[in-house]
Amino acid sequence: MTINPTRLHELEDMARRVRRHILTTVHAAGGGHVGGPLSATDMLVALYFHILNIDPTNPQWEDRDRFILSKGHSCIALYAVMAERGYFPVSELITFDGIDSRLQGHPDMARLPGLDMSTGSLGQGLSPGVGMALGARLRNKPFTTYVMLGDGECQEGQVWEAAFVAARYRLGNLVAILDLNRLQQYGWQEPGGMRPPLDDPRRQWEAFGWQVSVVDGHDITSFVEALSTARQESDRPAIVIAHTVKGKGISFMEGDYSWHARVPTDVELARALAELELREVQP
Amino acid sequence: MTAVKALREAWGEILVEMAQTNPHILVLDGDLASSTRADIFADAFPDRFLQMGIAEQNMAGVAAGLATLGFVPFISTFAAFAANRDLDQVRVVIAQPRLHVIITGGYSGMLTGKTGKTHQDVSDMSVFRAMPYMTVVAPADAVELRQALQVMVSQPGPYYLRLTRDPAPIIFDEGYRFGLGRGVVLRKGTDVAILSTGVQTVRCLDACDELESQGISPYLLHLPTVKPLDVEAIVRAASETDAVVTAEDHTIIGGLGGAVAEALGEHRPTRMRRVGVKDVFGESAPNEPILAKYGLSARHVARAARELIGRES
Ligand SMILES: Cc1ncc(C[n+]2csc(CCOP(=O)(O)OP(=O)(O)O)c2C)c(N)n1
């Protein structure tokens, strides 16, 4: 699953488009999250455009890979990626957070085909992932289940209940991704964010019997490589710990917890979009 | 001699039978199989019995994930944990997406085998009745349970199944037909109506015998699902008698008593008494003293009926 330079350029381009959608959609909706979606964007693009075995025209395809965005508040990034991938028209993004929209403030699988699980109450996504991985084994299905977790979210005990059971059942078909941006909503806002033991997720997940790799979550090439290695082991669940920056891509949002769920003003939006364009001309 | 069977044991046996022809049935256990009798299923289908350990929140989520693949997972633990410990998980990943998961609360109500208030749950029906999309089923005996299980397994959606621990008499014959939202009239008297759910209906039959021996003619309506509620049958019972007593091994707030009061308040205001747990937690003790102290016995139901119609001397 290596990526050639042309492909990499395309994916990076896509990530910039997605970041634009995130900012313009949240701005238009007058609500939503920004920091967490920007932190997850590169990984979501890599997953939906390069890794997941999926068919947007047949979102209920039984053998598709499953993806659960456990940090459901970052769903605007997922919606933007899904729209670009062809699950629904990009023009539908404007309905985000509106009445009757399929694009709810947190992912609602009962509304939007292609969402494999409803999330939003943090700490819950890994458990259905365990269920899907167990079910795949019972049904002899070859698909992989991926779950993206936030680092703040891992303060929830349920994550560790699921981590324990996944290892106990040797779920080699389960891959978690930790979006380790070290910030949460309010939490511990000092530079560098959290303190041990959360600063050392590698030891935590290893202690729970998981196969662990650590990458830069904004480096699509190494992220993709880490995921393909993660899938190779057949009797241990794997986690890719991805170092990320909350608000990634917009200089004045990066590393600032206050952009967790702040709506950019018109001026801020213009500045942000200009930054994204600048990056486009000098890759 | 009437036949007697504990609902938990019947549940384990019936699931084994059903699983023989239905490959989708799975049982998830929160380390209580030897109590809830999920062990009966574990022995018969070791590969379809998933031990989730003492981690009920995760168990609810795992069940949701399995349901998305077309399995019909039963979550099995005590009612006290099923209706409390994993509630947010049930709300978000089971009820909201309307996944086909059957949450099985064993050891419901006050009679939990001397384990006391931590293990007794008297608000499970209120809690799950208030949760959108949730269906709440409380069978009276093993015959009704068998039919209820067939319905629950064949009609997708989230369910809460309320079971009890101790042996209970079989009151229905094999000709009985269970339906979601369908009450069953067991006595057709005219003086006072008793409405009950779950195994409490057995005690209400005894209460009816007592009333009849005193020259009072009781109407008895068994309501196996507090949601959906058989409002029509409730209104009919009220119209026949002009006096309604509800009875449940559960708090009188928000469960059967609450549901009936709401229905009659809107459709046919009728004088009422609610027999059940009066906003208190329980304690560990043998069954008879518990029923006596917390006002749940057949004699309490009969007395409430007499009081309501002015026949208590
Ligand atoms: C159970 C629960 N508690 C609180 C919240 C509110 N909340 C939404 S996002 C968030 C912070 C999440 O932090 P993290 O998991 O690190 O995500 P990221 O920083 O990537 O946005 C909080 C507390 C929630 N959604 N669910």
Coordinates of C-alpha atoms and ligand atoms in Angstrom, one line a residue:
Chain A
M1 CA 0.0 0.0 0.0
T2 CA 2.7 2.5 -0.8
I3 CA 1.8 5.8 -2.4
N4 CA 3.6 7.3 -5.4
P5 CA 4.3 11.0 -5.6
T6 CA 1.4 11.8 -8.0
R7 CA -1.1 10.0 -5.8
L8 CA 0.3 11.7 -2.7
H9 CA -0.1 15.0 -4.4
E10 CA -3.7 14.2 -5.2
L11 CA -4.5 13.1 -1.6
E12 CA -2.9 16.3 -0.2
D13 CA -4.9 18.3 -2.6
M14 CA -8.0 16.5 -1.5
A15 CA -7.1 17.2 2.2
R16 CA -7.0 20.9 1.4
R17 CA -10.4 20.7 -0.3
V18 CA -11.8 19.0 2.7
R19 CA -10.3 21.6 5.1
R20 CA -12.0 24.3 3.0
H21 CA -15.4 22.4 3.2
I22 CA -15.0 22.1 7.0
L23 CA -14.4 25.9 7.4
T24 CA -17.0 27.1 5.0
T25 CA -19.7 24.6 6.2
V26 CA -19.2 25.4 9.9
H27 CA -19.2 29.1 9.0
A28 CA -22.4 28.8 7.0
A29 CA -24.1 26.6 9.6
G30 CA -23.1 29.0 12.4
G31 CA -22.1 26.0 14.5
G32 CA -20.0 22.9 14.6
H33 CA -16.5 21.8 15.5
V34 CA -13.3 22.9 13.8
G35 CA -10.1 22.0 15.7
G36 CA -10.8 18.2 15.9
P37 CA -12.0 17.9 12.3
L38 CA -8.9 19.7 11.0
S39 CA -6.7 17.4 13.1
A40 CA -8.3 14.3 11.6
T41 CA -8.6 15.4 8.0
D42 CA -5.4 14.0 6.5
M43 CA -6.1 10.6 8.1
L44 CA -9.8 10.6 6.9
V45 CA -8.7 11.4 3.4
A46 CA -6.1 8.6 3.5
L47 CA -8.7 6.2 4.8
Y48 CA -11.5 6.9 2.4
F49 CA -9.4 7.5 -0.7
H50 CA -6.7 5.0 -0.2
I51 CA -7.3 2.4 2.4
L52 CA -10.9 1.5 3.0
N53 CA -12.4 -1.2 0.8
I54 CA -15.7 0.5 0.1
D55 CA -18.2 1.3 -2.6
P56 CA -19.9 4.6 -2.2
T57 CA -22.6 3.5 -4.7
N58 CA -23.4 0.6 -2.4
P59 CA -22.9 1.8 1.1
Q60 CA -24.5 -1.2 2.7
W61 CA -22.2 -3.7 0.8
E62 CA -21.8 -6.5 3.3
D63 CA -18.1 -7.0 2.8
R64 CA -17.0 -3.4 3.0
D65 CA -14.5 -2.3 5.5
R66 CA -16.1 -0.6 8.5
F67 CA -15.2 2.8 9.8
I68 CA -16.4 4.3 13.1
L69 CA -15.6 7.9 13.9
S70 CA -15.7 7.5 17.7
K71 CA -14.8 11.2 18.1
G72 CA -18.1 11.9 16.5
H73 CA -17.9 15.7 17.1
S74 CA -15.4 15.8 14.2
C75 CA -18.1 14.5 11.7
I76 CA -17.9 17.6 9.5
A77 CA -14.6 16.3 8.3
L78 CA -16.0 12.9 7.7
Y79 CA -19.0 14.3 5.8
A80 CA -16.7 16.4 3.6
V81 CA -14.6 13.3 2.8
M82 CA -17.7 11.2 2.1
A83 CA -19.1 13.8 -0.2
E84 CA -15.9 14.1 -2.1
R85 CA -15.7 10.3 -2.3
G86 CA -19.2 10.2 -3.8
Y87 CA -21.5 9.1 -1.1
F88 CA -23.6 12.2 -1.6
P89 CA -23.3 15.5 -3.5
V90 CA -20.9 18.0 -2.2
S91 CA -23.7 20.6 -2.5
E92 CA -25.5 18.7 0.4
L93 CA -22.8 19.8 2.8
I94 CA -24.6 23.1 3.2
T95 CA -27.5 21.3 5.0
F96 CA -25.1 20.5 7.9
D97 CA -26.9 20.9 11.2
G98 CA -30.1 22.0 9.6
I99 CA -33.6 20.7 10.2
D100 CA -34.2 17.3 8.5
S101 CA -30.6 17.2 7.3
R102 CA -28.9 13.8 7.0
L103 CA -25.7 15.6 8.1
Q104 CA -26.4 15.8 11.8
G105 CA -24.2 17.6 14.3
H106 CA -23.0 14.1 15.3
P107 CA -23.1 11.1 13.0
D108 CA -26.5 9.5 12.8
M109 CA -26.4 6.1 11.0
A110 CA -30.2 6.0 10.9
R111 CA -30.1 9.0 8.6
L112 CA -27.0 8.9 6.5
P113 CA -26.2 5.7 4.5
G114 CA -22.5 5.0 4.7
L115 CA -22.1 5.7 8.4
D116 CA -21.4 2.4 10.1
M117 CA -22.3 3.6 13.6
S118 CA -23.9 6.5 15.4
T119 CA -21.5 8.3 17.7
G120 CA -21.3 11.6 19.6
S121 CA -21.3 10.4 23.2
L122 CA -17.5 10.1 23.6
G123 CA -15.9 6.8 24.5
Q124 CA -18.4 4.6 22.8
G125 CA -17.1 3.9 19.3
L126 CA -14.6 1.2 20.0
S127 CA -17.1 -1.2 21.4
P128 CA -19.3 -1.4 18.3
G129 CA -16.0 -1.8 16.4
V130 CA -15.3 -4.8 18.6
G131 CA -18.8 -6.1 17.8
M132 CA -18.2 -5.7 14.1
A133 CA -14.8 -7.4 14.3
L134 CA -16.3 -10.3 16.3
G135 CA -19.2 -10.5 13.9
A136 CA -16.9 -10.6 10.9
R137 CA -15.1 -13.5 12.4
L138 CA -18.3 -15.4 13.2
R139 CA -19.5 -14.8 9.6
N140 CA -16.2 -15.5 8.0
K141 CA -16.0 -12.1 6.4
P142 CA -12.6 -10.7 5.4
F143 CA -13.2 -7.1 6.1
T144 CA -11.3 -4.9 8.6
T145 CA -13.0 -2.6 11.1
Y146 CA -11.3 0.8 11.8
V147 CA -12.2 3.1 14.7
M148 CA -10.9 6.6 15.1
L149 CA -10.5 7.8 18.7
G150 CA -9.7 11.2 20.2
D151 CA -7.1 11.4 23.0
G152 CA -9.4 13.2 25.3
E153 CA -12.0 10.6 24.6
C154 CA -9.8 7.9 26.0
Q155 CA -10.4 9.3 29.5
E156 CA -13.7 7.4 29.3
G157 CA -13.5 4.0 31.0
Q158 CA -15.5 2.2 28.3
V159 CA -12.6 2.6 25.8
W160 CA -10.5 0.4 28.1
E161 CA -13.4 -2.1 28.6
A162 CA -13.4 -2.4 24.8
A163 CA -9.6 -2.5 24.6
F164 CA -9.5 -5.4 27.1
V165 CA -12.1 -7.5 25.3
A166 CA -10.6 -6.9 21.8
A167 CA -7.3 -8.3 23.0
R168 CA -9.0 -11.1 24.8
Y169 CA -10.7 -12.2 21.6
R170 CA -7.5 -11.6 19.6
L171 CA -9.2 -9.3 17.1
G172 CA -6.6 -9.0 14.4
N173 CA -9.3 -7.6 12.1
L174 CA -9.7 -4.5 14.3
V175 CA -7.6 -1.4 13.9
A176 CA -7.9 1.7 16.1
I177 CA -6.5 5.1 15.2
L178 CA -5.7 7.6 17.9
D179 CA -5.9 11.2 16.9
L180 CA -3.3 12.4 19.4
N181 CA -3.5 16.1 19.2
R182 CA -3.1 16.5 23.0
L183 CA -6.0 19.0 23.4
Q184 CA -9.6 18.4 24.1
Q185 CA -12.6 20.8 24.6
Y186 CA -11.3 22.7 27.6
G187 CA -9.4 20.1 29.7
W188 CA -5.7 21.0 30.3
Q189 CA -5.0 23.9 28.0
E190 CA -1.3 24.5 28.7
P191 CA 1.1 24.0 25.7
G192 CA 1.6 20.3 25.2
G193 CA -1.8 19.6 26.7
M194 CA -2.2 16.5 28.7
R195 CA 0.2 15.0 31.2
P196 CA 1.2 11.4 31.8
P197 CA 0.0 8.7 31.7
L198 CA -2.1 9.9 28.7
D199 CA 1.1 11.3 27.3
D200 CA 2.3 7.8 26.8
P201 CA -0.5 6.0 25.0
R202 CA 2.0 3.5 23.6
R203 CA 2.6 2.0 27.0
Q204 CA -1.1 2.0 27.8
W205 CA -2.2 0.2 24.6
E206 CA 0.7 -2.2 24.8
A207 CA -0.2 -3.1 28.3
F208 CA -3.7 -4.0 27.1
G209 CA -2.1 -6.4 24.6
W210 CA -2.4 -4.3 21.4
Q211 CA 0.0 -4.0 18.6
V212 CA 1.1 -0.4 18.6
S213 CA 2.8 1.9 16.0
V214 CA 3.4 5.6 16.2
V215 CA 3.3 8.0 13.2
D216 CA 2.8 11.5 12.2
G217 CA -0.9 11.8 11.5
H218 CA -0.4 14.5 8.9
D219 CA 2.1 12.5 6.9
I220 CA -0.2 10.5 4.6
T221 CA 2.6 8.2 3.4
S222 CA 3.7 7.0 6.8
F223 CA 0.1 6.8 8.0
V224 CA -0.9 4.6 5.1
E225 CA 2.2 2.4 5.7
A226 CA 1.4 2.1 9.4
L227 CA -2.1 1.0 8.6
S228 CA -1.1 -1.7 6.2
T229 CA 1.4 -3.1 8.8
A230 CA -1.3 -2.9 11.4
R231 CA -3.5 -5.2 9.4
Q232 CA -0.9 -7.8 8.9
E233 CA -1.0 -9.3 12.3
S234 CA -3.8 -11.7 12.6
D235 CA -4.2 -12.3 16.3
R236 CA -3.8 -9.0 18.0
P237 CA -5.9 -5.8 17.6
A238 CA -3.7 -2.9 16.4
I239 CA -3.6 0.8 17.1
V240 CA -1.9 3.5 15.1
I241 CA -1.1 6.3 17.4
A242 CA -1.0 9.4 15.2
H243 CA 0.6 12.6 16.4
T244 CA -1.5 15.4 15.2
V245 CA -2.0 19.1 15.7
K246 CA -5.5 20.3 16.6
G247 CA -6.6 22.9 14.1
K248 CA -4.0 21.7 11.6
G249 CA -3.6 23.7 8.4
I250 CA -4.7 27.1 9.7
S251 CA -1.9 28.9 11.4
F252 CA -4.0 30.8 13.9
M253 CA -6.0 27.7 14.9
E254 CA -3.2 25.2 15.3
G255 CA -2.6 24.1 18.9
D256 CA -5.2 26.5 20.3
Y257 CA -7.9 24.6 22.3
S258 CA -10.3 27.5 21.9
W259 CA -10.9 26.5 18.3
H260 CA -12.4 23.2 19.4
A261 CA -15.9 24.4 18.5
R262 CA -15.6 28.0 17.5
V263 CA -17.3 29.4 14.4
P264 CA -14.9 31.6 12.3
T265 CA -16.0 35.1 11.6
D266 CA -16.1 36.3 8.0
V267 CA -12.6 37.8 8.4
E268 CA -11.2 34.7 10.0
L269 CA -12.8 32.5 7.3
A270 CA -11.2 34.6 4.6
R271 CA -7.8 34.5 6.2
A272 CA -8.1 30.7 6.7
L273 CA -9.1 30.1 3.1
A274 CA -6.3 32.3 1.9
E275 CA -3.8 30.2 3.9
L276 CA -5.1 27.1 2.3
E277 CA -4.7 28.5 -1.2
L278 CA -1.2 29.6 -0.5
R279 CA -0.3 26.1 0.5
E280 CA -1.8 24.9 -2.8
V281 CA 0.7 26.9 -4.9
Q282 CA 3.8 26.0 -2.9
P283 CA 3.4 22.3 -1.9
Chain B
M1 CA -50.5 -29.0 41.2
T2 CA -49.6 -26.2 38.8
A3 CA -46.3 -26.4 36.9
V4 CA -43.6 -24.0 38.1
K5 CA -40.7 -22.6 36.2
A6 CA -38.3 -19.7 36.8
L7 CA -38.3 -17.3 33.9
R8 CA -34.5 -17.1 33.8
E9 CA -34.2 -20.9 33.3
A10 CA -37.0 -20.9 30.7
W11 CA -35.2 -18.1 28.9
G12 CA -32.0 -20.0 28.7
E13 CA -33.8 -23.2 27.4
I14 CA -36.0 -21.4 24.9
L15 CA -33.0 -19.5 23.4
V16 CA -31.2 -22.8 22.9
E17 CA -34.2 -24.2 21.0
M18 CA -34.6 -21.0 18.9
A19 CA -30.9 -20.8 18.2
Q20 CA -31.0 -24.3 16.6
T21 CA -33.0 -22.9 13.7
N22 CA -31.9 -19.3 13.9
P23 CA -28.2 -18.9 13.4
H24 CA -28.3 -15.1 14.1
I25 CA -29.0 -15.4 17.8
L26 CA -26.1 -14.6 20.1
V27 CA -25.8 -14.1 23.8
L28 CA -23.5 -11.6 25.4
D29 CA -22.8 -12.1 29.1
G30 CA -21.6 -9.6 31.7
D31 CA -20.1 -12.4 33.9
L32 CA -23.4 -13.5 35.4
A33 CA -24.3 -16.5 33.2
S34 CA -24.5 -18.9 36.2
S35 CA -27.1 -16.6 37.7
T36 CA -29.0 -15.4 34.7
R37 CA -28.9 -18.9 33.2
A38 CA -27.2 -17.7 30.1
D39 CA -25.0 -20.7 31.0
I40 CA -27.6 -23.0 29.4
F41 CA -27.0 -21.2 26.1
A42 CA -23.2 -21.2 26.7
D43 CA -23.2 -25.0 27.1
A44 CA -25.2 -25.5 23.9
F45 CA -23.6 -22.9 21.7
P46 CA -20.1 -22.1 23.0
D47 CA -19.2 -20.2 19.9
R48 CA -22.3 -18.0 20.0
F49 CA -21.9 -17.1 23.6
L50 CA -19.7 -14.1 24.0
Q51 CA -18.2 -13.4 27.4
M52 CA -17.8 -9.7 27.7
G53 CA -16.5 -9.6 31.2
I54 CA -17.7 -7.2 33.9
A55 CA -18.0 -4.3 31.5
E56 CA -21.6 -3.6 30.7
Q57 CA -21.1 -0.3 28.7
N58 CA -18.8 -2.1 26.3
M59 CA -21.2 -5.0 26.1
A60 CA -24.0 -2.7 24.9
G61 CA -21.7 -1.3 22.2
V62 CA -20.5 -4.7 21.1
A63 CA -24.1 -5.8 20.8
A64 CA -24.8 -2.8 18.6
G65 CA -21.9 -3.6 16.3
L66 CA -23.0 -7.2 16.0
A67 CA -26.6 -6.1 15.2
T68 CA -25.3 -4.0 12.3
L69 CA -24.1 -7.3 10.7
G70 CA -27.6 -8.9 11.0
F71 CA -27.0 -10.8 14.3
V72 CA -29.7 -10.7 17.0
P73 CA -27.7 -10.2 20.1
F74 CA -29.1 -10.7 23.6
I75 CA -27.3 -8.6 26.3
S76 CA -27.5 -10.5 29.5
T77 CA -27.0 -9.1 33.0
F78 CA -29.0 -8.2 36.0
A79 CA -31.8 -5.7 35.5
A80 CA -30.0 -3.4 38.0
F81 CA -27.0 -3.1 35.7
A82 CA -28.8 -3.4 32.3
A83 CA -31.0 -0.4 33.2
N84 CA -28.4 1.7 34.8
R85 CA -24.8 1.0 34.1
D86 CA -25.0 1.1 30.3
L87 CA -27.8 3.5 29.8
D88 CA -26.0 6.1 27.7
Q89 CA -24.6 3.4 25.5
V90 CA -28.1 1.9 25.1
R91 CA -29.5 5.3 24.2
V92 CA -26.9 6.3 21.6
V93 CA -25.9 3.1 19.9
I94 CA -28.9 0.8 20.3
A95 CA -32.1 2.9 20.7
Q96 CA -31.3 5.9 18.5
P97 CA -30.2 3.8 15.5
R98 CA -33.1 1.3 16.3
L99 CA -30.7 -1.7 16.3
H100 CA -32.1 -5.1 16.9
V101 CA -30.7 -5.8 20.3
I102 CA -32.6 -7.5 23.2
I103 CA -31.4 -6.2 26.5
T104 CA -32.3 -8.9 29.0
G105 CA -32.6 -7.8 32.6
G106 CA -32.5 -10.9 34.8
Y107 CA -33.3 -10.6 38.5
S108 CA -35.7 -7.7 38.1
G109 CA -37.7 -6.2 40.8
M110 CA -37.3 -6.8 44.6
L111 CA -36.9 -10.6 44.6
T112 CA -33.3 -11.0 43.8
G113 CA -32.2 -13.8 46.1
K114 CA -31.1 -11.9 49.2
T115 CA -28.7 -9.6 47.4
G116 CA -30.2 -6.3 48.5
K117 CA -30.6 -2.8 47.1
T118 CA -27.5 -2.8 44.9
H119 CA -28.9 -5.7 42.9
Q120 CA -32.6 -4.9 43.0
D121 CA -34.0 -2.7 40.3
V122 CA -37.4 -1.1 40.7
S123 CA -37.1 1.5 38.0
D124 CA -36.1 -0.4 34.9
M125 CA -39.5 -0.3 33.3
S126 CA -39.8 3.5 33.9
V127 CA -36.3 4.1 32.5
F128 CA -36.8 2.1 29.4
R129 CA -40.4 3.1 28.8
A130 CA -39.2 6.7 28.7
M131 CA -36.5 5.9 26.2
P132 CA -37.7 6.5 22.6
Y133 CA -38.0 3.5 20.3
M134 CA -37.6 1.1 23.2
T135 CA -40.1 -1.8 23.6
V136 CA -40.5 -3.1 27.1
V137 CA -41.6 -6.7 27.7
A138 CA -42.4 -8.3 31.1
P139 CA -43.8 -11.8 30.7
A140 CA -45.8 -13.4 33.4
D141 CA -44.6 -17.0 32.9
A142 CA -42.6 -19.4 30.7
V143 CA -45.3 -19.9 28.2
E144 CA -45.7 -16.2 27.5
L145 CA -41.9 -15.8 27.5
R146 CA -41.5 -18.3 24.8
Q147 CA -44.0 -16.5 22.6
A148 CA -42.6 -13.1 23.4
L149 CA -39.1 -14.3 22.5
Q150 CA -40.4 -15.5 19.1
V151 CA -41.9 -12.1 18.4
M152 CA -38.8 -10.1 19.7
V153 CA -36.4 -12.2 17.6
S154 CA -38.5 -11.9 14.4
Q155 CA -39.4 -8.2 14.6
P156 CA -36.3 -6.0 14.5
G157 CA -35.8 -3.2 17.0
P158 CA -34.5 -2.4 20.5
Y159 CA -36.1 -4.4 23.3
Y160 CA -35.9 -4.5 27.1
L161 CA -36.9 -7.9 28.4
R162 CA -37.7 -8.0 32.1
L163 CA -37.1 -11.4 33.7
T164 CA -37.3 -12.7 37.3
R165 CA -35.2 -15.0 39.3
D166 CA -37.5 -17.4 41.2
P167 CA -39.7 -20.3 40.1
A168 CA -43.1 -19.0 39.1
P169 CA -46.3 -20.9 38.3
I170 CA -47.3 -21.4 34.7
I171 CA -50.6 -19.5 34.2
F172 CA -51.1 -19.6 30.5
D173 CA -51.9 -22.6 28.4
E174 CA -50.2 -23.4 25.1
G175 CA -53.1 -21.9 23.2
Y176 CA -52.2 -18.4 24.6
R177 CA -51.1 -15.8 22.0
F178 CA -48.8 -13.0 23.0
G179 CA -48.7 -9.8 21.0
L180 CA -46.8 -6.6 21.5
G181 CA -49.1 -4.0 23.0
R182 CA -51.9 -6.6 23.6
G183 CA -53.3 -7.0 27.1
V184 CA -55.0 -10.2 28.2
V185 CA -58.2 -10.3 30.3
L186 CA -57.8 -13.1 32.9
R187 CA -60.9 -12.4 35.0
K188 CA -64.0 -10.7 33.7
G189 CA -65.5 -9.2 36.9
T190 CA -67.4 -5.9 37.3
D191 CA -66.5 -4.4 40.8
V192 CA -62.9 -3.5 40.4
A193 CA -60.2 -3.9 37.8
I194 CA -56.7 -5.0 38.6
L195 CA -54.0 -4.3 35.9
S196 CA -50.7 -5.9 36.3
T197 CA -47.5 -6.8 34.4
G198 CA -44.8 -9.5 34.7
V199 CA -44.8 -12.2 37.3
Q200 CA -46.8 -9.9 39.6
T201 CA -49.8 -11.1 37.6
V202 CA -49.5 -14.4 39.3
R203 CA -49.9 -12.7 42.7
C204 CA -52.8 -10.8 41.3
L205 CA -54.6 -14.0 40.4
D206 CA -54.3 -14.9 44.1
A207 CA -55.6 -11.5 45.0
C208 CA -58.6 -12.1 42.7
D209 CA -59.3 -15.4 44.5
E210 CA -59.3 -13.6 47.8
L211 CA -61.7 -10.9 46.5
E212 CA -64.0 -13.4 45.0
S213 CA -64.2 -15.3 48.3
Q214 CA -65.3 -12.1 49.8
G215 CA -68.1 -11.6 47.3
I216 CA -66.3 -9.0 45.2
S217 CA -66.1 -9.5 41.5
P218 CA -62.6 -8.6 40.1
Y219 CA -61.6 -7.9 36.6
L220 CA -57.9 -8.8 35.8
L221 CA -56.0 -7.4 32.9
H222 CA -52.5 -8.6 32.3
L223 CA -50.3 -6.2 30.3
P224 CA -47.1 -7.9 29.2
T225 CA -45.7 -4.8 27.5
V226 CA -45.8 -1.4 29.3
K227 CA -44.6 0.0 25.9
P228 CA -46.4 -0.3 23.6
L229 CA -49.4 0.0 26.0
D230 CA -52.8 -1.5 25.3
V231 CA -54.7 1.7 25.9
E232 CA -57.9 0.3 24.5
A233 CA -57.9 -2.7 26.9
I234 CA -57.1 -0.4 29.8
V235 CA -60.1 1.9 28.9
R236 CA -62.3 -1.1 28.6
A237 CA -61.3 -2.4 32.0
A238 CA -62.0 1.0 33.5
S239 CA -65.3 1.2 31.8
E240 CA -66.4 -2.2 33.1
T241 CA -65.5 -1.4 36.7
D242 CA -65.0 2.3 37.3
A243 CA -62.1 1.4 39.6
V244 CA -58.6 0.5 38.6
V245 CA -55.8 -0.9 40.7
T246 CA -52.3 -1.4 39.1
A247 CA -49.8 -3.9 40.5
E248 CA -46.2 -4.3 39.7
D249 CA -42.9 -5.4 41.4
H250 CA -41.5 -2.0 40.5
T251 CA -41.8 1.6 41.5
I252 CA -45.2 3.1 41.1
I253 CA -43.6 6.0 39.4
G254 CA -43.3 5.8 35.7
G255 CA -43.8 2.1 35.2
L256 CA -47.1 0.3 34.8
G257 CA -48.9 2.4 37.4
G258 CA -47.6 5.6 35.8
A259 CA -48.4 4.4 32.3
V260 CA -52.0 3.4 33.2
A261 CA -52.6 6.7 35.1
E262 CA -51.4 8.6 32.0
A263 CA -53.6 6.7 29.7
L264 CA -56.7 6.9 31.9
G265 CA -56.0 10.6 32.7
E266 CA -56.2 11.3 29.0
H267 CA -58.9 8.9 27.8
R268 CA -61.1 8.0 30.8
P269 CA -60.4 9.5 34.2
T270 CA -61.0 6.8 36.7
R271 CA -60.3 6.4 40.4
M272 CA -57.1 4.5 40.9
R273 CA -54.7 2.9 43.3
R274 CA -51.1 2.0 42.4
V275 CA -49.7 -1.0 44.2
G276 CA -45.9 -1.2 43.9
V277 CA -42.7 0.0 45.4
K278 CA -43.3 3.4 47.0
D279 CA -40.3 5.4 46.0
V280 CA -37.8 3.5 48.2
F281 CA -34.9 1.2 47.6
G282 CA -35.1 -2.3 48.9
E283 CA -33.0 -4.5 51.2
S284 CA -31.8 -8.1 51.3
A285 CA -34.2 -10.6 52.8
P286 CA -36.2 -13.6 51.9
N287 CA -39.1 -13.1 49.4
E288 CA -42.1 -13.3 51.7
P289 CA -40.9 -10.6 54.2
I290 CA -39.9 -8.4 51.2
L291 CA -43.3 -8.7 49.6
A292 CA -44.9 -8.0 53.0
K293 CA -42.8 -5.0 53.9
Y294 CA -42.9 -3.3 50.5
G295 CA -46.6 -3.9 49.9
L296 CA -46.3 -6.2 46.9
S297 CA -48.1 -9.4 48.1
A298 CA -51.4 -10.7 46.8
R299 CA -53.0 -9.5 50.1
H300 CA -51.8 -6.0 49.5
V301 CA -53.3 -6.0 46.0
A302 CA -56.6 -7.3 47.4
R303 CA -56.7 -4.7 50.2
A304 CA -56.0 -1.9 47.8
A305 CA -58.9 -3.1 45.6
R306 CA -61.3 -3.2 48.6
E307 CA -60.2 0.2 49.8
L308 CA -60.7 1.7 46.4
I309 CA -64.3 0.5 46.2
G310 CA -65.1 1.2 49.8
R311 CA -65.3 -2.5 50.8
E312 CA -62.4 -2.6 53.3
S313 CA -63.8 -2.9 56.8
Ligands
LIG1 C1 -19.5 11.6 27.0 C2 -19.2 12.9 26.5 N1 -18.8 13.9 27.3 C3 -18.5 15.1 26.9 C4 -18.7 15.4 25.5 C5 -18.4 16.8 25.0 N2 -17.2 16.9 24.2 C6 -17.3 16.9 22.8 S1 -15.8 16.9 22.1 C7 -15.0 16.9 23.6 C8 -13.5 16.9 23.6 C9 -12.9 15.7 22.9 O1 -11.6 15.7 22.9 P1 -10.7 14.7 22.0 O2 -11.3 13.3 22.2 O3 -9.3 14.8 22.4 O4 -11.1 15.1 20.6 P2 -10.4 16.2 19.7 O5 -9.4 17.0 20.5 O6 -9.7 15.5 18.6 O7 -11.5 17.1 19.2 C10 -15.9 16.9 24.6 C11 -15.5 16.9 26.1 C12 -19.2 14.4 24.7 N3 -19.4 14.6 23.4 N4 -19.4 13.2 25.2

